[in-house]
Amino acid sequence: MEENRNNPRSNGRRKFNFYWIYIILAVVLFAFYFMGRDGESKEEIGMGELIEKLQKEEISEIKVINEKTAEIRTNGTKDTRYTYNIGPLERFEETVMKAQEEAGIEKPVYPTYEQHNNWGLDFLLTWILPFAFIIAIWVIFMRGMGRGGFGGGGQIFNIGKSKAQLFDKDNVPVNVTFKDVAGLEEAKVEIIEIVDFLKNPEKYTRLGGKIPKGVLLVGPPGTGKTLLAKSVAGEANVPFFSISGSDFVEMFVGVGASRVRDLFNNAKQKSPCIIFIDEIDAIGRARGKNPINGGNDERESTLNQLLTEMDGFGTNSGVIVLAATNRADILDKALMRAGRFDRQIYVELPDLNGRKEIFEVHMRNLKLGADVSREFLAKQTPGFSGADIANVCNEAALMAARRSKEVIEKQDFMDAIDRIVGGLEKKNKIITADEKKVIAFHEAGHATTSWLLQYAHPLVKVTIVPRGKSLGAAWYLPEERQITTKEQLYHEMIATMGGRAAEQVVFGKISTGALSDLEKVTKQAFAMVTYYGLDEEIGNLSYYDSTGQQDYSLTKPYSEKTAETIDKQVRKMVEQAYQEALDILSKNKDGLSQLAQKLIDKEVIFSDDLEAIFGKRPWGEENNTTSQENHEG
Ligand code: ADP
Ligand code: MG
Ligand code: ZN
């Protein structure tokens, strides 16, 4: 959305341009400069010269201004010709009169006295200028801050105003409708219901029901939460205020709270309407959770204000707050309480069908070749979010363009997927023949173990083409399952250790190439022991904290002794998996070597190659989607 802020109440003031301050300052300074030197022809005169001129009767008038300066006019001129800075006033008059007397002048020139209140100058000097100076500095300071910190430059007088964009009949948003949001059927149904609440409140309140005040969209990044909210703006036909959580946050105390107040005031005037707060975790983080720095007072007061406002407006006042976050776990519990965000809509990563529909949406404007199948692509992209898929489509189009094709073909999509998963192919990364051999055996180790273990995800594709940070990669064929058994987790761990084990079995030495494998396996084992209760010694305990209210980074919920047991059990589990991998690979060293050789020759191998070496997997395959795992090495 563009910088198209349309806040009806502050429109007039917003036009105030800060460059005016600079212009006014410049004018003032110029005026000051010229005032001080009007009458260019003035000349300072010394006493001796003055006396001389008086005695020659060349002087027609001496005017003493403010008892300080004498303005001296010569004969025949109208303007002041000379000025003289008088010392003590009496002395001056005395000297002047005496000089004329001495010369015997009949009509001596008497000095006249005048008080000039140079209001303009005095006022300017003592009042305006210092103030102007202070204001100028303030403006510069604030603008700098605005620019540096939060991107809201030049809005000093609006700092407490909400920065929400308003979309309504006159100000239509970027055209997003439900048609542009694929999948997310449940979410859409809920949203439609909420829009209906706004439009026909009587239908629901007639029976005494209360309309929800707040709806929270929760889900991983890139799943279309913002998109969904935008589509509501397009569909709902009610005013829609859109703001991001971070827009409330500013360096200055009280600004956030005041912005919340302003936003709700504006909204109430436009009701029925929707307020959308994106990335609400920026302000909605649990309060006072961090005992070390005492939390962030400004953010807390912003959150408190939000809670107050949500409590403040009546249930049926026709304002619904829609918010989105991918960190529902860290949100303050008070936000989720009934009467605030009492509805939560989960926006999940798309499943097979969802991915297909998202491909459909994003392929609408692409020129596709005949061999492109959405079904197939959806199968190739498990775990991809909507944003990833949008990215795949765009990358594929760019790829095809680079290859000067007329249409985008299947291969372009495949390459785009590879690229998004693993980064760019690094064809010219220098890898010695020895390194290549190690990488090939490492990947072959993963492939072999996973092929030979019943519960591991069978491999479909292995490459040793370096890509992004990884030197090789293995694509698995995971089942999309909801619960995972201990065996499944354990077999996956063995397959993950298969890379290092192959290095050990074949070369008798191990390398750093297994870093990411080890990281993964360690985390997995730790989770099995401390979260899932899958270890006999720890037993059916879980130290997982789904509420996010406990700060386990500071205090462990278990004793030192338990901590030692956990360490021991995690180590045991990983070690066991490694031994098992060594065992499998020693028994199948031939197959492993054949596979590695094939990899060295072809750089990419598929499940067919594995089948040719090890035979068909006896356990059958129901599922046929793939996912990819990367390894450094
Ligand atoms: P987030 O959930 O992080 O707010 P966004 O809504 O910003 O994600 O999604 C980013 C982009 O991903 C969207 O602009 C859109 O192109 C694409 N996208 C995500 N989900 C979907 C979906 N369900 N249907 C179509 N496009 C989607
Ligand atoms: Mg978003
Ligand atoms: Zn590996």
mmCIF file of N, CA, C and O in Angstrom, residues 403-464:
data_model
loop_
_atom_site.group_PDB
_atom_site.id
_atom_site.type_symbol
_atom_site.label_atom_id
_atom_site.label_comp_id
_atom_site.label_asym_id
_atom_site.label_seq_id
_atom_site.Cartn_x
_atom_site.Cartn_y
_atom_site.Cartn_z
ATOM 1 N N ARG A 403 16.109 -17.615 -20.236
ATOM 2 C CA ARG A 403 16.415 -18.618 -21.256
ATOM 3 C C ARG A 403 15.741 -18.282 -22.590
ATOM 4 O O ARG A 403 15.648 -19.131 -23.469
ATOM 5 N N SER A 404 15.227 -17.078 -22.693
ATOM 6 C CA SER A 404 14.580 -16.589 -23.916
ATOM 7 C C SER A 404 13.490 -17.511 -24.430
ATOM 8 O O SER A 404 13.382 -17.770 -25.626
ATOM 9 N N LYS A 405 12.685 -18.022 -23.489
ATOM 10 C CA LYS A 405 11.588 -18.892 -23.917
ATOM 11 C C LYS A 405 10.335 -18.064 -24.168
ATOM 12 O O LYS A 405 10.187 -16.966 -23.642
ATOM 13 N N GLU A 406 9.435 -18.641 -24.944
ATOM 14 C CA GLU A 406 8.152 -17.983 -25.207
ATOM 15 C C GLU A 406 7.173 -18.236 -24.069
ATOM 16 O O GLU A 406 6.315 -17.420 -23.765
ATOM 17 N N VAL A 407 7.293 -19.424 -23.470
ATOM 18 C CA VAL A 407 6.393 -19.792 -22.380
ATOM 19 C C VAL A 407 7.226 -20.356 -21.229
ATOM 20 O O VAL A 407 8.387 -20.716 -21.409
ATOM 21 N N ILE A 408 6.601 -20.427 -20.055
ATOM 22 C CA ILE A 408 7.296 -20.978 -18.891
ATOM 23 C C ILE A 408 7.023 -22.472 -18.829
ATOM 24 O O ILE A 408 5.862 -22.898 -18.866
ATOM 25 N N GLU A 409 8.070 -23.250 -18.742
ATOM 26 C CA GLU A 409 7.899 -24.698 -18.781
ATOM 27 C C GLU A 409 8.156 -25.331 -17.425
ATOM 28 O O GLU A 409 8.624 -24.678 -16.493
ATOM 29 N N LYS A 410 7.844 -26.607 -17.386
ATOM 30 C CA LYS A 410 7.972 -27.354 -16.136
ATOM 31 C C LYS A 410 9.380 -27.235 -15.558
ATOM 32 O O LYS A 410 9.560 -27.029 -14.362
ATOM 33 N N GLN A 411 10.360 -27.346 -16.427
ATOM 34 C CA GLN A 411 11.736 -27.299 -15.953
ATOM 35 C C GLN A 411 12.047 -25.977 -15.242
ATOM 36 O O GLN A 411 12.773 -25.944 -14.244
ATOM 37 N N ASP A 412 11.476 -24.897 -15.753
ATOM 38 C CA ASP A 412 11.704 -23.596 -15.121
ATOM 39 C C ASP A 412 11.153 -23.589 -13.701
ATOM 40 O O ASP A 412 11.770 -23.056 -12.785
ATOM 41 N N PHE A 413 9.984 -24.204 -13.552
ATOM 42 C CA PHE A 413 9.398 -24.273 -12.218
ATOM 43 C C PHE A 413 10.255 -25.125 -11.296
ATOM 44 O O PHE A 413 10.495 -24.776 -10.141
ATOM 45 N N MET A 414 10.732 -26.259 -11.832
ATOM 46 C CA MET A 414 11.544 -27.142 -11.001
ATOM 47 C C MET A 414 12.809 -26.420 -10.546
ATOM 48 O O MET A 414 13.213 -26.493 -9.384
ATOM 49 N N ASP A 415 13.415 -25.722 -11.487
ATOM 50 C CA ASP A 415 14.632 -24.992 -11.131
ATOM 51 C C ASP A 415 14.335 -23.897 -10.117
ATOM 52 O O ASP A 415 15.135 -23.642 -9.214
ATOM 53 N N ALA A 416 13.182 -23.280 -10.286
ATOM 54 C CA ALA A 416 12.807 -22.218 -9.340
ATOM 55 C C ALA A 416 12.618 -22.795 -7.941
ATOM 56 O O ALA A 416 13.055 -22.202 -6.951
ATOM 57 N N ILE A 417 11.999 -23.983 -7.879
ATOM 58 C CA ILE A 417 11.802 -24.621 -6.572
ATOM 59 C C ILE A 417 13.140 -24.941 -5.933
ATOM 60 O O ILE A 417 13.408 -24.614 -4.781
ATOM 61 N N ASP A 418 14.016 -25.555 -6.720
ATOM 62 C CA ASP A 418 15.352 -25.885 -6.209
ATOM 63 C C ASP A 418 16.032 -24.636 -5.687
ATOM 64 O O ASP A 418 16.659 -24.632 -4.636
ATOM 65 N N ARG A 419 15.897 -23.597 -6.459
ATOM 66 C CA ARG A 419 16.593 -22.369 -6.116
ATOM 67 C C ARG A 419 16.047 -21.751 -4.829
ATOM 68 O O ARG A 419 16.799 -21.265 -3.990
ATOM 69 N N ILE A 420 14.732 -21.822 -4.678
ATOM 70 C CA ILE A 420 14.147 -21.225 -3.477
ATOM 71 C C ILE A 420 14.475 -22.059 -2.250
ATOM 72 O O ILE A 420 14.738 -21.534 -1.177
ATOM 73 N N VAL A 421 14.517 -23.366 -2.429
ATOM 74 C CA VAL A 421 14.867 -24.208 -1.290
ATOM 75 C C VAL A 421 16.337 -24.057 -0.930
ATOM 76 O O VAL A 421 16.703 -23.900 0.227
ATOM 77 N N GLY A 422 17.157 -24.091 -1.931
ATOM 78 C CA GLY A 422 18.582 -24.200 -1.626
ATOM 79 C C GLY A 422 19.429 -23.010 -1.984
ATOM 80 O O GLY A 422 20.623 -23.003 -1.712
ATOM 81 N N GLY A 423 18.864 -22.014 -2.606
ATOM 82 C CA GLY A 423 19.685 -20.899 -3.065
ATOM 83 C C GLY A 423 20.192 -21.177 -4.469
ATOM 84 O O GLY A 423 19.903 -22.214 -5.058
ATOM 85 N N LEU A 424 20.936 -20.256 -4.988
ATOM 86 C CA LEU A 424 21.426 -20.365 -6.364
ATOM 87 C C LEU A 424 22.423 -21.502 -6.520
ATOM 88 O O LEU A 424 23.237 -21.729 -5.643
ATOM 89 N N GLU A 425 22.370 -22.173 -7.655
ATOM 90 C CA GLU A 425 23.406 -23.159 -7.946
ATOM 91 C C GLU A 425 24.734 -22.441 -8.056
ATOM 92 O O GLU A 425 24.844 -21.406 -8.683
ATOM 93 N N LYS A 426 25.724 -23.019 -7.432
ATOM 94 C CA LYS A 426 27.042 -22.388 -7.531
ATOM 95 C C LYS A 426 27.905 -23.265 -8.428
ATOM 96 O O LYS A 426 28.716 -24.044 -7.952
ATOM 97 N N LYS A 427 27.697 -23.113 -9.717
ATOM 98 C CA LYS A 427 28.378 -23.988 -10.672
ATOM 99 C C LYS A 427 29.885 -23.822 -10.602
ATOM 100 O O LYS A 427 30.638 -24.736 -10.843
ATOM 101 N N ASN A 428 30.299 -22.583 -10.293
ATOM 102 C CA ASN A 428 31.743 -22.359 -10.335
ATOM 103 C C ASN A 428 32.398 -22.333 -8.960
ATOM 104 O O ASN A 428 33.498 -21.858 -8.801
ATOM 105 N N LYS A 429 31.686 -22.849 -7.986
ATOM 106 C CA LYS A 429 32.323 -23.007 -6.682
ATOM 107 C C LYS A 429 33.427 -24.048 -6.843
ATOM 108 O O LYS A 429 33.207 -25.098 -7.434
ATOM 109 N N ILE A 430 34.578 -23.723 -6.321
ATOM 110 C CA ILE A 430 35.688 -24.646 -6.568
ATOM 111 C C ILE A 430 35.685 -25.761 -5.546
ATOM 112 O O ILE A 430 35.779 -25.536 -4.350
ATOM 113 N N ILE A 431 35.512 -26.965 -6.045
ATOM 114 C CA ILE A 431 35.498 -28.135 -5.187
ATOM 115 C C ILE A 431 36.506 -29.117 -5.744
ATOM 116 O O ILE A 431 36.451 -29.484 -6.923
ATOM 117 N N THR A 432 37.445 -29.521 -4.934
ATOM 118 C CA THR A 432 38.458 -30.442 -5.430
ATOM 119 C C THR A 432 37.847 -31.823 -5.595
ATOM 120 O O THR A 432 36.776 -32.122 -5.047
ATOM 121 N N ALA A 433 38.539 -32.653 -6.345
ATOM 122 C CA ALA A 433 38.042 -34.003 -6.591
ATOM 123 C C ALA A 433 37.875 -34.753 -5.272
ATOM 124 O O ALA A 433 36.905 -35.492 -5.083
ATOM 125 N N ASP A 434 38.794 -34.520 -4.343
ATOM 126 C CA ASP A 434 38.706 -35.191 -3.042
ATOM 127 C C ASP A 434 37.471 -34.766 -2.273
ATOM 128 O O ASP A 434 36.743 -35.594 -1.725
ATOM 129 N N GLU A 435 37.270 -33.453 -2.258
ATOM 130 C CA GLU A 435 36.098 -32.928 -1.550
ATOM 131 C C GLU A 435 34.818 -33.487 -2.153
ATOM 132 O O GLU A 435 33.892 -33.867 -1.454
ATOM 133 N N LYS A 436 34.804 -33.520 -3.474
ATOM 134 C CA LYS A 436 33.618 -34.004 -4.163
ATOM 135 C C LYS A 436 33.318 -35.441 -3.743
ATOM 136 O O LYS A 436 32.162 -35.810 -3.531
ATOM 137 N N LYS A 437 34.383 -36.213 -3.584
ATOM 138 C CA LYS A 437 34.213 -37.603 -3.184
ATOM 139 C C LYS A 437 33.606 -37.680 -1.782
ATOM 140 O O LYS A 437 32.677 -38.456 -1.531
ATOM 141 N N VAL A 438 34.130 -36.859 -0.886
ATOM 142 C CA VAL A 438 33.603 -36.865 0.483
ATOM 143 C C VAL A 438 32.130 -36.473 0.485
ATOM 144 O O VAL A 438 31.288 -37.120 1.132
ATOM 145 N N ILE A 439 31.821 -35.416 -0.276
ATOM 146 C CA ILE A 439 30.427 -34.960 -0.323
ATOM 147 C C ILE A 439 29.528 -36.060 -0.879
ATOM 148 O O ILE A 439 28.439 -36.326 -0.358
ATOM 149 N N ALA A 440 30.008 -36.718 -1.925
ATOM 150 C CA ALA A 440 29.206 -37.770 -2.559
ATOM 151 C C ALA A 440 28.932 -38.898 -1.576
ATOM 152 O O ALA A 440 27.795 -39.378 -1.460
ATOM 153 N N PHE A 441 29.962 -39.309 -0.828
ATOM 154 C CA PHE A 441 29.744 -40.386 0.136
ATOM 155 C C PHE A 441 28.835 -39.935 1.272
ATOM 156 O O PHE A 441 28.002 -40.696 1.757
ATOM 157 N N HIS A 442 29.017 -38.700 1.669
ATOM 158 C CA HIS A 442 28.167 -38.176 2.747
ATOM 159 C C HIS A 442 26.689 -38.233 2.331
ATOM 160 O O HIS A 442 25.850 -38.781 3.048
ATOM 161 N N GLU A 443 26.402 -37.687 1.152
ATOM 162 C CA GLU A 443 25.000 -37.683 0.707
ATOM 163 C C GLU A 443 24.507 -39.096 0.447
ATOM 164 O O GLU A 443 23.355 -39.429 0.749
ATOM 165 N N ALA A 444 25.385 -39.925 -0.109
ATOM 166 C CA ALA A 444 24.999 -41.318 -0.349
ATOM 167 C C ALA A 444 24.692 -42.007 0.976
ATOM 168 O O ALA A 444 23.822 -42.878 1.053
ATOM 169 N N GLY A 445 25.411 -41.605 2.035
ATOM 170 C CA GLY A 445 25.152 -42.156 3.364
ATOM 171 C C GLY A 445 23.747 -41.837 3.834
ATOM 172 O O GLY A 445 23.020 -42.719 4.323
ATOM 173 N N HIS A 446 23.335 -40.571 3.659
ATOM 174 C CA HIS A 446 21.958 -40.211 4.009
ATOM 175 C C HIS A 446 20.980 -41.055 3.207
ATOM 176 O O HIS A 446 20.010 -41.598 3.742
ATOM 177 N N ALA A 447 21.242 -41.121 1.899
ATOM 178 C CA ALA A 447 20.311 -41.804 1.000
ATOM 179 C C ALA A 447 20.191 -43.279 1.370
ATOM 180 O O ALA A 447 19.081 -43.816 1.486
ATOM 181 N N THR A 448 21.325 -43.925 1.587
ATOM 182 C CA THR A 448 21.315 -45.355 1.875
ATOM 183 C C THR A 448 20.574 -45.652 3.176
ATOM 184 O O THR A 448 19.678 -46.500 3.216
ATOM 185 N N THR A 449 20.937 -44.952 4.243
ATOM 186 C CA THR A 449 20.283 -45.232 5.527
ATOM 187 C C THR A 449 18.783 -44.997 5.438
ATOM 188 O O THR A 449 17.994 -45.807 5.920
ATOM 189 N N SER A 450 18.395 -43.887 4.817
ATOM 190 C CA SER A 450 16.958 -43.605 4.807
ATOM 191 C C SER A 450 16.216 -44.603 3.934
ATOM 192 O O SER A 450 15.066 -44.929 4.194
ATOM 193 N N TRP A 451 16.902 -45.093 2.904
ATOM 194 C CA TRP A 451 16.247 -46.089 2.042
ATOM 195 C C TRP A 451 16.045 -47.395 2.781
ATOM 196 O O TRP A 451 15.046 -48.085 2.586
ATOM 197 N N LEU A 452 16.964 -47.720 3.658
ATOM 198 C CA LEU A 452 16.946 -49.031 4.293
ATOM 199 C C LEU A 452 16.215 -49.056 5.635
ATOM 200 O O LEU A 452 16.075 -50.113 6.241
ATOM 201 N N LEU A 453 15.774 -47.912 6.111
ATOM 202 C CA LEU A 453 15.061 -47.889 7.386
ATOM 203 C C LEU A 453 13.567 -47.752 7.132
ATOM 204 O O LEU A 453 13.143 -46.898 6.357
ATOM 205 N N GLN A 454 12.792 -48.563 7.845
ATOM 206 C CA GLN A 454 11.368 -48.593 7.555
ATOM 207 C C GLN A 454 10.690 -47.236 7.746
ATOM 208 O O GLN A 454 9.897 -46.808 6.943
ATOM 209 N N TYR A 455 11.016 -46.546 8.856
ATOM 210 C CA TYR A 455 10.226 -45.363 9.188
ATOM 211 C C TYR A 455 10.856 -44.046 8.745
ATOM 212 O O TYR A 455 10.319 -42.983 8.986
ATOM 213 N N ALA A 456 12.037 -44.157 8.137
ATOM 214 C CA ALA A 456 12.640 -42.907 7.660
ATOM 215 C C ALA A 456 11.952 -42.499 6.365
ATOM 216 O O ALA A 456 11.426 -43.340 5.638
ATOM 217 N N HIS A 457 11.989 -41.205 6.088
ATOM 218 C CA HIS A 457 11.436 -40.759 4.815
ATOM 219 C C HIS A 457 12.351 -41.259 3.708
ATOM 220 O O HIS A 457 13.541 -40.970 3.716
ATOM 221 N N PRO A 458 11.811 -42.003 2.754
ATOM 222 C CA PRO A 458 12.666 -42.482 1.671
ATOM 223 C C PRO A 458 13.115 -41.331 0.775
ATOM 224 O O PRO A 458 12.376 -40.373 0.574
ATOM 225 N N LEU A 459 14.303 -41.459 0.269
ATOM 226 C CA LEU A 459 14.847 -40.390 -0.554
ATOM 227 C C LEU A 459 14.319 -40.440 -1.969
ATOM 228 O O LEU A 459 14.078 -41.513 -2.500
ATOM 229 N N VAL A 460 14.142 -39.320 -2.607
ATOM 230 C CA VAL A 460 13.769 -39.335 -4.016
ATOM 231 C C VAL A 460 14.838 -38.732 -4.892
ATOM 232 O O VAL A 460 14.934 -39.038 -6.066
ATOM 233 N N LYS A 461 15.638 -37.865 -4.327
ATOM 234 C CA LYS A 461 16.599 -37.172 -5.178
ATOM 235 C C LYS A 461 17.773 -36.736 -4.321
ATOM 236 O O LYS A 461 17.596 -36.275 -3.195
ATOM 237 N N VAL A 462 18.962 -36.932 -4.847
ATOM 238 C CA VAL A 462 20.153 -36.479 -4.144
ATOM 239 C C VAL A 462 21.014 -35.716 -5.138
ATOM 240 O O VAL A 462 21.169 -36.137 -6.278
ATOM 241 N N THR A 463 21.540 -34.583 -4.707
ATOM 242 C CA THR A 463 22.462 -33.883 -5.599
ATOM 243 C C THR A 463 23.730 -33.541 -4.847
ATOM 244 O O THR A 463 23.733 -33.441 -3.621
ATOM 245 N N ILE A 464 24.796 -33.373 -5.602
ATOM 246 C CA ILE A 464 25.996 -32.820 -4.995
ATOM 247 C C ILE A 464 26.385 -31.534 -5.735
ATOM 248 O O ILE A 464 27.540 -31.148 -5.772
#
